[in-house]
């Protein structure tokens, strides 16, 4: 290999922001609307059940619900290919379910049980399902962005035909990790789509208050990256945009920003009533006119779906949620003897830590004993 | 190869030993790749990666912008995807801007996600002071990371250990910080290149036998302790044993306790601030493990509790120089 400097003037210096007309290329297969309604209904019913169980103190910690954002969750998830990878913020339940995670394992995790998807280590914020390409629920705002960027990098290095979709909330866009991740994705031409779920509020702070450029998709331009905005209550629109941008990312190694305009009908978490920073009228407006499940149902009715068919979807998904609760209730709490399991995974860890016991503070010896056992 | 390996003892610098380890691991395992600022064409800010870019090219030796949070996090994602990234942070001081990715992410991945995914990555970065680099470029706070379950922290003091611990770190399935040292980069030592030479993580080493006091340290403090041990012997007739911790997490307290049980006195030394530091941890554990054996309270030496100043006179006054270690050792010995 030549030792001369490889940093000759590159095309990068003349790169211009791209404009791609929607639908001009990468036309996706039409969305299976009934399947989408089924997934959205499952998320709605699961979240309503989680809210009930949280208020009964059977779910602890924080519990951030996706109620009102189901079209965004399902539209994004259905826009992915099976080999694609998905990462998200801590509002994770809807993503796991949309990607195909069994409601049983998800609910058991919320209950903090042994059969939970994270074996009772993660809880509501940290659902994941690598087998279905969902790499978590991350709890630090914007922390998942550099990691998703690295997964896209790994996909390229490993020669895999995949792209990564990294969801983040509107609040995450003002973090340094946003800037660093988009810059790396752009200079390394990585197959990644950053999906900004703009639900209007980062906790109780409006997007206008937090971002000097409140049209968030425009901030992609700083990286000469394509950005666009989509109606997040319209599952077909979210699906179409996601599928198109993911295909482009996969086939042309072009990253993009997709701003998904949505609304959470609940508070930031179950502990937040969600009314201190917005009016009841505003919430009612979205609930009455922009509920994504009502919107997709209207479309299906116009297409001729019958009441019986709609009822069957509700019955099937409610049964899944009921089964999930029963499963979670029956699953045992993780045994305390497993407390130190999974801190490390290297097979030599026990040997590495085996000489640490002399003089260890009270309580640590038991942990060491577990590692060595 | 069936033939017995013939020892091939080569004298090389600490930085050459690190480079050798990376070269050997890049050749051995295609999933290993390097990331960092100026590690390619520039050959590394401290010339540790050297000619590796020339040998392996930009895919395996990946230059990054100045973007520590971004590329450390990217390494976490790559590690979760089955690769083994080896990240260079130009100096330990700069890791603070990536602290979120190291502590909140890399250290948590396996546990928080119920062992469904792991994070086999290495961060290598030098600590150290002594070149008038002042407050923002002279720190040794590796103890912060040794505080965190989920991370492992090693700190080689010799070229042989630099090669061996870095190789072990790259092969480990969990995130490992390899703390290098600015003063040690040019230090020379013998490395047996005929053997693989990986050094088991979590094993301290008695690098000088003695009977009267145990000097316990890691990284460059071991070099200082060895010089002090010679002076103690020559000028005071005190026989000092020197224990090189080599690994901070996990910590080999068996070796430390065995040494102190023999010498009955201990002085813990580090380059960084002693308050809440590595020496605080070691001294506490010695006090618990060897209470009945101790003839004197455990002593500690670190740098002065100030941000590092620029003026040479002040920098010298702040550093844990050998005269300070010697005085502290004499005090522990009641001499």
mmCIF file of N, CA and C in Angstrom, chain B residues 40-155:
data_model
loop_
_atom_site.group_PDB
_atom_site.id
_atom_site.type_symbol
_atom_site.label_atom_id
_atom_site.label_comp_id
_atom_site.label_asym_id
_atom_site.label_seq_id
_atom_site.Cartn_x
_atom_site.Cartn_y
_atom_site.Cartn_z
ATOM 1 N N UNK B 40 -3.422 6.645 11.764
ATOM 2 C CA UNK B 40 -3.094 6.121 10.444
ATOM 3 C C UNK B 40 -1.885 6.802 9.838
ATOM 4 N N UNK B 41 -2.133 7.710 8.923
ATOM 5 C CA UNK B 41 -1.058 8.414 8.236
ATOM 6 C C UNK B 41 -0.103 9.082 9.228
ATOM 7 N N UNK B 42 -0.664 9.634 10.258
ATOM 8 C CA UNK B 42 0.126 10.348 11.280
ATOM 9 C C UNK B 42 0.914 9.372 12.151
ATOM 10 N N UNK B 43 0.530 8.092 12.149
ATOM 11 C CA UNK B 43 1.182 7.010 12.906
ATOM 12 C C UNK B 43 0.918 7.050 14.404
ATOM 13 N N UNK B 44 -0.072 7.827 14.799
ATOM 14 C CA UNK B 44 -0.387 7.916 16.227
ATOM 15 C C UNK B 44 0.251 9.146 16.839
ATOM 16 N N UNK B 45 -0.499 9.819 17.700
ATOM 17 C CA UNK B 45 0.032 11.027 18.324
ATOM 18 C C UNK B 45 1.312 10.713 19.076
ATOM 19 N N UNK B 46 1.377 9.522 19.676
ATOM 20 C CA UNK B 46 2.595 9.082 20.371
ATOM 21 C C UNK B 46 3.270 7.946 19.629
ATOM 22 N N UNK B 47 2.939 7.817 18.347
ATOM 23 C CA UNK B 47 3.599 6.879 17.431
ATOM 24 C C UNK B 47 3.471 5.431 17.888
ATOM 25 N N UNK B 48 2.382 5.119 18.545
ATOM 26 C CA UNK B 48 2.210 3.731 18.991
ATOM 27 C C UNK B 48 1.764 2.852 17.820
ATOM 28 N N UNK B 49 0.821 3.343 17.017
ATOM 29 C CA UNK B 49 0.372 2.508 15.894
ATOM 30 C C UNK B 49 1.409 2.467 14.770
ATOM 31 N N UNK B 50 2.250 3.495 14.661
ATOM 32 C CA UNK B 50 3.380 3.456 13.729
ATOM 33 C C UNK B 50 2.997 3.034 12.323
ATOM 34 N N UNK B 51 3.605 1.939 11.861
ATOM 35 C CA UNK B 51 3.417 1.517 10.464
ATOM 36 C C UNK B 51 2.221 0.588 10.268
ATOM 37 N N UNK B 52 1.373 0.446 11.265
ATOM 38 C CA UNK B 52 0.261 -0.500 11.123
ATOM 39 C C UNK B 52 -0.698 -0.082 10.009
ATOM 40 N N UNK B 53 -0.858 1.217 9.848
ATOM 41 C CA UNK B 53 -1.724 1.703 8.762
ATOM 42 C C UNK B 53 -1.166 1.285 7.404
ATOM 43 N N UNK B 54 0.154 1.399 7.302
ATOM 44 C CA UNK B 54 0.796 1.032 6.043
ATOM 45 C C UNK B 54 0.607 -0.459 5.769
ATOM 46 N N UNK B 55 0.713 -1.258 6.820
ATOM 47 C CA UNK B 55 0.599 -2.711 6.648
ATOM 48 C C UNK B 55 -0.844 -3.167 6.431
ATOM 49 N N UNK B 56 -1.779 -2.596 7.186
ATOM 50 C CA UNK B 56 -3.135 -3.152 7.185
ATOM 51 C C UNK B 56 -4.162 -2.294 6.452
ATOM 52 N N UNK B 57 -3.833 -1.040 6.185
ATOM 53 C CA UNK B 57 -4.745 -0.215 5.405
ATOM 54 C C UNK B 57 -5.862 0.415 6.219
ATOM 55 N N UNK B 58 -6.634 1.286 5.561
ATOM 56 C CA UNK B 58 -7.594 2.130 6.284
ATOM 57 C C UNK B 58 -8.809 1.392 6.829
ATOM 58 N N UNK B 59 -9.088 0.173 6.345
ATOM 59 C CA UNK B 59 -10.237 -0.544 6.895
ATOM 60 C C UNK B 59 -9.918 -1.126 8.273
ATOM 61 N N UNK B 60 -8.697 -1.609 8.439
ATOM 62 C CA UNK B 60 -8.310 -2.233 9.707
ATOM 63 C C UNK B 60 -7.736 -1.204 10.676
ATOM 64 N N UNK B 61 -7.171 -0.148 10.143
ATOM 65 C CA UNK B 61 -6.599 0.920 10.983
ATOM 66 C C UNK B 61 -7.362 2.188 10.603
ATOM 67 N N UNK B 62 -8.440 2.427 11.317
ATOM 68 C CA UNK B 62 -9.444 3.382 10.887
ATOM 69 C C UNK B 62 -9.256 4.726 11.576
ATOM 70 N N UNK B 63 -8.940 5.721 10.763
ATOM 71 C CA UNK B 63 -8.760 7.070 11.306
ATOM 72 C C UNK B 63 -10.127 7.687 11.595
ATOM 73 N N UNK B 64 -10.232 8.398 12.694
ATOM 74 C CA UNK B 64 -11.489 9.041 13.061
ATOM 75 C C UNK B 64 -11.276 10.542 13.207
ATOM 76 N N UNK B 65 -12.336 11.296 13.066
ATOM 77 C CA UNK B 65 -12.228 12.712 13.443
ATOM 78 C C UNK B 65 -12.099 12.858 14.964
ATOM 79 N N UNK B 66 -11.871 14.063 15.414
ATOM 80 C CA UNK B 66 -11.842 14.342 16.851
ATOM 81 C C UNK B 66 -13.286 14.275 17.325
ATOM 82 N N UNK B 67 -13.673 13.136 17.833
ATOM 83 C CA UNK B 67 -15.087 12.872 18.069
ATOM 84 C C UNK B 67 -15.219 11.679 19.018
ATOM 85 N N UNK B 68 -14.646 11.834 20.220
ATOM 86 C CA UNK B 68 -14.497 10.671 21.096
ATOM 87 C C UNK B 68 -15.822 10.013 21.466
ATOM 88 N N UNK B 69 -16.814 10.827 21.780
ATOM 89 C CA UNK B 69 -18.100 10.229 22.147
ATOM 90 C C UNK B 69 -18.652 9.436 20.963
ATOM 91 N N UNK B 70 -18.478 9.986 19.775
ATOM 92 C CA UNK B 70 -18.968 9.327 18.571
ATOM 93 C C UNK B 70 -18.251 8.026 18.292
ATOM 94 N N UNK B 71 -16.921 8.044 18.285
ATOM 95 C CA UNK B 71 -16.257 6.809 17.859
ATOM 96 C C UNK B 71 -16.121 5.786 18.976
ATOM 97 N N UNK B 72 -16.112 6.218 20.222
ATOM 98 C CA UNK B 72 -16.163 5.213 21.297
ATOM 99 C C UNK B 72 -17.525 4.519 21.263
ATOM 100 N N UNK B 73 -18.578 5.290 21.054
ATOM 101 C CA UNK B 73 -19.899 4.692 20.933
ATOM 102 C C UNK B 73 -20.005 3.808 19.699
ATOM 103 N N UNK B 74 -19.386 4.231 18.608
ATOM 104 C CA UNK B 74 -19.379 3.405 17.400
ATOM 105 C C UNK B 74 -18.661 2.083 17.672
ATOM 106 N N UNK B 75 -17.627 2.139 18.482
ATOM 107 C CA UNK B 75 -16.926 0.899 18.845
ATOM 108 C C UNK B 75 -17.832 -0.012 19.665
ATOM 109 N N UNK B 76 -18.643 0.568 20.535
ATOM 110 C CA UNK B 76 -19.599 -0.240 21.306
ATOM 111 C C UNK B 76 -20.547 -0.956 20.341
ATOM 112 N N UNK B 77 -21.064 -0.211 19.371
ATOM 113 C CA UNK B 77 -21.981 -0.802 18.403
ATOM 114 C C UNK B 77 -21.310 -1.872 17.555
ATOM 115 N N UNK B 78 -20.065 -1.613 17.162
ATOM 116 C CA UNK B 78 -19.328 -2.608 16.370
ATOM 117 C C UNK B 78 -19.061 -3.859 17.208
ATOM 118 N N UNK B 79 -18.732 -3.660 18.479
ATOM 119 C CA UNK B 79 -18.469 -4.801 19.359
ATOM 120 C C UNK B 79 -19.745 -5.614 19.575
ATOM 121 N N UNK B 80 -20.876 -4.923 19.705
ATOM 122 C CA UNK B 80 -22.157 -5.630 19.855
ATOM 123 C C UNK B 80 -22.506 -6.411 18.594
ATOM 124 N N UNK B 81 -21.874 -6.042 17.474
ATOM 125 C CA UNK B 81 -22.153 -6.694 16.200
ATOM 126 C C UNK B 81 -21.167 -7.813 15.890
ATOM 127 N N UNK B 82 -20.256 -8.102 16.808
ATOM 128 C CA UNK B 82 -19.355 -9.230 16.599
ATOM 129 C C UNK B 82 -17.938 -8.878 16.185
ATOM 130 N N UNK B 83 -17.636 -7.587 16.090
ATOM 131 C CA UNK B 83 -16.257 -7.186 15.804
ATOM 132 C C UNK B 83 -15.517 -6.936 17.115
ATOM 133 N N UNK B 84 -14.193 -6.743 17.012
ATOM 134 C CA UNK B 84 -13.380 -6.472 18.197
ATOM 135 C C UNK B 84 -12.593 -5.175 17.987
ATOM 136 N N UNK B 85 -13.260 -4.053 18.200
ATOM 137 C CA UNK B 85 -12.577 -2.777 18.007
ATOM 138 C C UNK B 85 -11.561 -2.494 19.117
ATOM 139 N N UNK B 86 -10.446 -1.926 18.696
ATOM 140 C CA UNK B 86 -9.413 -1.476 19.639
ATOM 141 C C UNK B 86 -9.288 0.028 19.432
ATOM 142 N N UNK B 87 -9.799 0.781 20.390
ATOM 143 C CA UNK B 87 -9.898 2.231 20.244
ATOM 144 C C UNK B 87 -8.730 2.905 20.948
ATOM 145 N N UNK B 88 -8.071 3.803 20.243
ATOM 146 C CA UNK B 88 -7.065 4.632 20.915
ATOM 147 C C UNK B 88 -7.687 5.971 21.263
ATOM 148 N N UNK B 89 -7.626 6.318 22.547
ATOM 149 C CA UNK B 89 -7.946 7.683 22.973
ATOM 150 C C UNK B 89 -6.600 8.355 23.172
ATOM 151 N N UNK B 90 -6.392 9.464 22.532
ATOM 152 C CA UNK B 90 -5.053 10.044 22.435
ATOM 153 C C UNK B 90 -4.378 10.168 23.795
ATOM 154 N N UNK B 91 -5.084 10.687 24.788
ATOM 155 C CA UNK B 91 -4.617 10.568 26.177
ATOM 156 C C UNK B 91 -5.844 10.360 27.063
ATOM 157 N N UNK B 92 -5.591 9.833 28.235
ATOM 158 C CA UNK B 92 -6.678 9.529 29.167
ATOM 159 C C UNK B 92 -7.555 10.750 29.435
ATOM 160 N N UNK B 93 -6.927 11.928 29.399
ATOM 161 C CA UNK B 93 -7.675 13.158 29.679
ATOM 162 C C UNK B 93 -8.908 13.310 28.788
ATOM 163 N N UNK B 94 -8.782 12.858 27.542
ATOM 164 C CA UNK B 94 -9.852 13.095 26.567
ATOM 165 C C UNK B 94 -10.987 12.080 26.683
ATOM 166 N N UNK B 95 -10.792 11.047 27.476
ATOM 167 C CA UNK B 95 -11.833 10.031 27.584
ATOM 168 C C UNK B 95 -13.055 10.603 28.315
ATOM 169 N N UNK B 96 -12.841 11.706 29.031
ATOM 170 C CA UNK B 96 -13.953 12.258 29.803
ATOM 171 C C UNK B 96 -15.106 12.668 28.889
ATOM 172 N N UNK B 97 -14.803 13.137 27.680
ATOM 173 C CA UNK B 97 -15.897 13.514 26.777
ATOM 174 C C UNK B 97 -16.614 12.284 26.219
ATOM 175 N N UNK B 98 -16.040 11.098 26.417
ATOM 176 C CA UNK B 98 -16.697 9.859 26.001
ATOM 177 C C UNK B 98 -17.166 9.051 27.205
ATOM 178 N N UNK B 99 -17.144 9.678 28.361
ATOM 179 C CA UNK B 99 -17.448 8.963 29.608
ATOM 180 C C UNK B 99 -18.816 8.278 29.542
ATOM 181 N N UNK B 100 -19.792 8.955 28.931
ATOM 182 C CA UNK B 100 -21.140 8.386 28.843
ATOM 183 C C UNK B 100 -21.116 7.050 28.111
ATOM 184 N N UNK B 101 -20.376 6.989 27.029
ATOM 185 C CA UNK B 101 -20.328 5.744 26.262
ATOM 186 C C UNK B 101 -19.571 4.651 27.018
ATOM 187 N N UNK B 102 -18.547 5.030 27.753
ATOM 188 C CA UNK B 102 -17.760 4.023 28.473
ATOM 189 C C UNK B 102 -18.542 3.487 29.669
ATOM 190 N N UNK B 103 -19.067 4.399 30.481
ATOM 191 C CA UNK B 103 -19.647 3.999 31.764
ATOM 192 C C UNK B 103 -21.129 3.629 31.630
ATOM 193 N N UNK B 104 -21.880 4.449 30.914
ATOM 194 C CA UNK B 104 -23.324 4.193 30.813
ATOM 195 C C UNK B 104 -23.684 3.175 29.735
ATOM 196 N N UNK B 105 -22.773 2.935 28.820
ATOM 197 C CA UNK B 105 -23.121 2.051 27.706
ATOM 198 C C UNK B 105 -22.238 0.798 27.673
ATOM 199 N N UNK B 106 -20.949 0.962 27.363
ATOM 200 C CA UNK B 106 -20.086 -0.229 27.229
ATOM 201 C C UNK B 106 -20.163 -1.116 28.467
ATOM 202 N N UNK B 107 -20.091 -0.489 29.636
ATOM 203 C CA UNK B 107 -20.050 -1.262 30.883
ATOM 204 C C UNK B 107 -21.384 -1.932 31.192
ATOM 205 N N UNK B 108 -22.471 -1.453 30.576
ATOM 206 C CA UNK B 108 -23.799 -1.914 30.960
ATOM 207 C C UNK B 108 -24.406 -2.911 29.979
ATOM 208 N N UNK B 109 -23.879 -2.933 28.753
ATOM 209 C CA UNK B 109 -24.540 -3.668 27.669
ATOM 210 C C UNK B 109 -24.905 -5.089 28.084
ATOM 211 N N UNK B 110 -23.947 -5.853 28.532
ATOM 212 C CA UNK B 110 -24.201 -7.273 28.762
ATOM 213 C C UNK B 110 -25.217 -7.485 29.884
ATOM 214 N N UNK B 111 -25.008 -6.788 30.991
ATOM 215 C CA UNK B 111 -25.860 -7.018 32.158
ATOM 216 C C UNK B 111 -27.279 -6.510 31.932
ATOM 217 N N UNK B 112 -27.365 -5.276 31.462
ATOM 218 C CA UNK B 112 -28.668 -4.616 31.293
ATOM 219 C C UNK B 112 -29.544 -5.349 30.283
ATOM 220 N N UNK B 113 -28.896 -6.004 29.332
ATOM 221 C CA UNK B 113 -29.638 -6.730 28.301
ATOM 222 C C UNK B 113 -29.625 -8.243 28.553
ATOM 223 N N UNK B 114 -29.425 -8.615 29.829
ATOM 224 C CA UNK B 114 -29.607 -10.013 30.213
ATOM 225 C C UNK B 114 -28.731 -10.997 29.449
ATOM 226 N N UNK B 115 -27.511 -10.580 29.115
ATOM 227 C CA UNK B 115 -26.536 -11.471 28.470
ATOM 228 C C UNK B 115 -26.930 -11.837 27.037
ATOM 229 N N UNK B 116 -27.857 -11.061 26.460
ATOM 230 C CA UNK B 116 -28.261 -11.365 25.082
ATOM 231 C C UNK B 116 -27.247 -10.819 24.076
ATOM 232 N N UNK B 117 -26.412 -9.920 24.547
ATOM 233 C CA UNK B 117 -25.427 -9.306 23.656
ATOM 234 C C UNK B 117 -24.241 -8.861 24.519
ATOM 235 N N UNK B 118 -23.042 -8.894 23.950
ATOM 236 C CA UNK B 118 -21.843 -8.513 24.701
ATOM 237 C C UNK B 118 -21.120 -7.347 24.054
ATOM 238 N N UNK B 119 -20.005 -6.966 24.628
ATOM 239 C CA UNK B 119 -19.286 -5.772 24.157
ATOM 240 C C UNK B 119 -17.768 -5.987 24.255
ATOM 241 N N UNK B 120 -17.216 -6.818 23.352
ATOM 242 C CA UNK B 120 -15.780 -7.124 23.423
ATOM 243 C C UNK B 120 -14.925 -6.037 22.785
ATOM 244 N N UNK B 121 -14.690 -4.973 23.518
ATOM 245 C CA UNK B 121 -13.905 -3.873 22.952
ATOM 246 C C UNK B 121 -12.764 -3.477 23.886
ATOM 247 N N UNK B 122 -11.761 -2.845 23.301
ATOM 248 C CA UNK B 122 -10.611 -2.360 24.069
ATOM 249 C C UNK B 122 -10.495 -0.860 23.865
ATOM 250 N N UNK B 123 -10.254 -0.157 24.950
ATOM 251 C CA UNK B 123 -9.855 1.245 24.838
ATOM 252 C C UNK B 123 -8.440 1.327 25.383
ATOM 253 N N UNK B 124 -7.515 1.759 24.548
ATOM 254 C CA UNK B 124 -6.152 1.942 25.044
ATOM 255 C C UNK B 124 -5.830 3.443 25.045
ATOM 256 N N UNK B 125 -5.232 3.872 26.142
ATOM 257 C CA UNK B 125 -5.017 5.305 26.323
ATOM 258 C C UNK B 125 -3.963 5.533 27.393
ATOM 259 N N UNK B 126 -3.082 6.520 27.194
ATOM 260 C CA UNK B 126 -2.042 6.754 28.197
ATOM 261 C C UNK B 126 -2.458 7.742 29.290
ATOM 262 N N UNK B 127 -2.074 7.433 30.507
ATOM 263 C CA UNK B 127 -2.138 8.409 31.593
ATOM 264 C C UNK B 127 -0.745 9.046 31.719
ATOM 265 N N UNK B 128 -0.548 9.826 32.764
ATOM 266 C CA UNK B 128 0.805 10.267 33.065
ATOM 267 C C UNK B 128 1.053 11.750 32.897
ATOM 268 N N UNK B 129 2.152 12.155 33.508
ATOM 269 C CA UNK B 129 2.525 13.568 33.565
ATOM 270 C C UNK B 129 4.037 13.671 33.548
ATOM 271 N N UNK B 130 4.520 14.908 33.599
ATOM 272 C CA UNK B 130 5.957 15.105 33.734
ATOM 273 C C UNK B 130 6.607 15.863 32.601
ATOM 274 N N UNK B 131 5.820 16.262 31.619
ATOM 275 C CA UNK B 131 6.380 16.999 30.489
ATOM 276 C C UNK B 131 5.835 18.414 30.395
ATOM 277 N N UNK B 132 5.447 18.968 31.533
ATOM 278 C CA UNK B 132 4.871 20.321 31.581
ATOM 279 C C UNK B 132 3.639 20.436 30.676
ATOM 280 N N UNK B 133 2.843 19.403 30.666
ATOM 281 C CA UNK B 133 1.643 19.411 29.820
ATOM 282 C C UNK B 133 0.449 20.039 30.532
ATOM 283 N N UNK B 134 0.620 20.320 31.787
ATOM 284 C CA UNK B 134 -0.330 21.096 32.599
ATOM 285 C C UNK B 134 -1.665 20.397 32.865
ATOM 286 N N UNK B 135 -2.617 21.190 33.312
ATOM 287 C CA UNK B 135 -3.790 20.669 34.016
ATOM 288 C C UNK B 135 -4.660 19.731 33.187
ATOM 289 N N UNK B 136 -4.802 20.005 31.892
ATOM 290 C CA UNK B 136 -5.746 19.220 31.092
ATOM 291 C C UNK B 136 -5.099 18.059 30.344
ATOM 292 N N UNK B 137 -3.789 17.879 30.524
ATOM 293 C CA UNK B 137 -3.098 16.821 29.773
ATOM 294 C C UNK B 137 -2.157 16.005 30.656
ATOM 295 N N UNK B 138 -2.393 15.967 31.961
ATOM 296 C CA UNK B 138 -1.420 15.314 32.852
ATOM 297 C C UNK B 138 -2.073 14.391 33.865
ATOM 298 N N UNK B 139 -3.272 13.910 33.563
ATOM 299 C CA UNK B 139 -4.019 13.246 34.628
ATOM 300 C C UNK B 139 -3.910 11.715 34.584
ATOM 301 N N UNK B 140 -4.161 11.124 35.754
ATOM 302 C CA UNK B 140 -4.099 9.663 35.910
ATOM 303 C C UNK B 140 -5.286 9.219 36.757
ATOM 304 N N UNK B 141 -6.478 9.282 36.165
ATOM 305 C CA UNK B 141 -7.677 8.946 36.953
ATOM 306 C C UNK B 141 -8.265 7.596 36.547
ATOM 307 N N UNK B 142 -7.384 6.646 36.215
ATOM 308 C CA UNK B 142 -7.855 5.317 35.815
ATOM 309 C C UNK B 142 -8.677 4.633 36.906
ATOM 310 N N UNK B 143 -8.465 5.076 38.149
ATOM 311 C CA UNK B 143 -9.245 4.512 39.243
ATOM 312 C C UNK B 143 -10.744 4.716 39.073
ATOM 313 N N UNK B 144 -11.128 5.811 38.395
ATOM 314 C CA UNK B 144 -12.567 6.042 38.146
ATOM 315 C C UNK B 144 -13.193 4.834 37.448
ATOM 316 N N UNK B 145 -12.454 4.295 36.497
ATOM 317 C CA UNK B 145 -13.004 3.206 35.682
ATOM 318 C C UNK B 145 -12.958 1.876 36.436
ATOM 319 N N UNK B 146 -11.940 1.746 37.304
ATOM 320 C CA UNK B 146 -11.839 0.522 38.105
ATOM 321 C C UNK B 146 -12.983 0.438 39.109
ATOM 322 N N UNK B 147 -13.698 1.539 39.283
ATOM 323 C CA UNK B 147 -14.859 1.585 40.172
ATOM 324 C C UNK B 147 -16.107 0.942 39.550
ATOM 325 N N UNK B 148 -16.056 0.693 38.247
ATOM 326 C CA UNK B 148 -17.298 0.370 37.525
ATOM 327 C C UNK B 148 -17.401 -1.122 37.197
ATOM 328 N N UNK B 149 -18.361 -1.835 37.809
ATOM 329 C CA UNK B 149 -18.606 -3.222 37.400
ATOM 330 C C UNK B 149 -19.011 -3.268 35.933
ATOM 331 N N UNK B 150 -18.487 -4.244 35.225
ATOM 332 C CA UNK B 150 -18.736 -4.337 33.786
ATOM 333 C C UNK B 150 -17.510 -3.970 32.985
ATOM 334 N N UNK B 151 -16.632 -3.160 33.574
ATOM 335 C CA UNK B 151 -15.365 -2.829 32.925
ATOM 336 C C UNK B 151 -14.243 -3.658 33.541
ATOM 337 N N UNK B 152 -13.188 -3.845 32.777
ATOM 338 C CA UNK B 152 -11.919 -4.333 33.314
ATOM 339 C C UNK B 152 -10.867 -3.273 33.009
ATOM 340 N N UNK B 153 -9.899 -3.140 33.909
ATOM 341 C CA UNK B 153 -8.865 -2.113 33.739
ATOM 342 C C UNK B 153 -7.503 -2.735 33.996
ATOM 343 N N UNK B 154 -6.636 -2.673 33.009
ATOM 344 C CA UNK B 154 -5.263 -3.155 33.198
ATOM 345 C C UNK B 154 -4.302 -2.006 32.939
ATOM 346 N N UNK B 155 -3.110 -2.100 33.537
ATOM 347 C CA UNK B 155 -2.144 -0.998 33.437
ATOM 348 C C UNK B 155 -0.728 -1.566 33.432
#
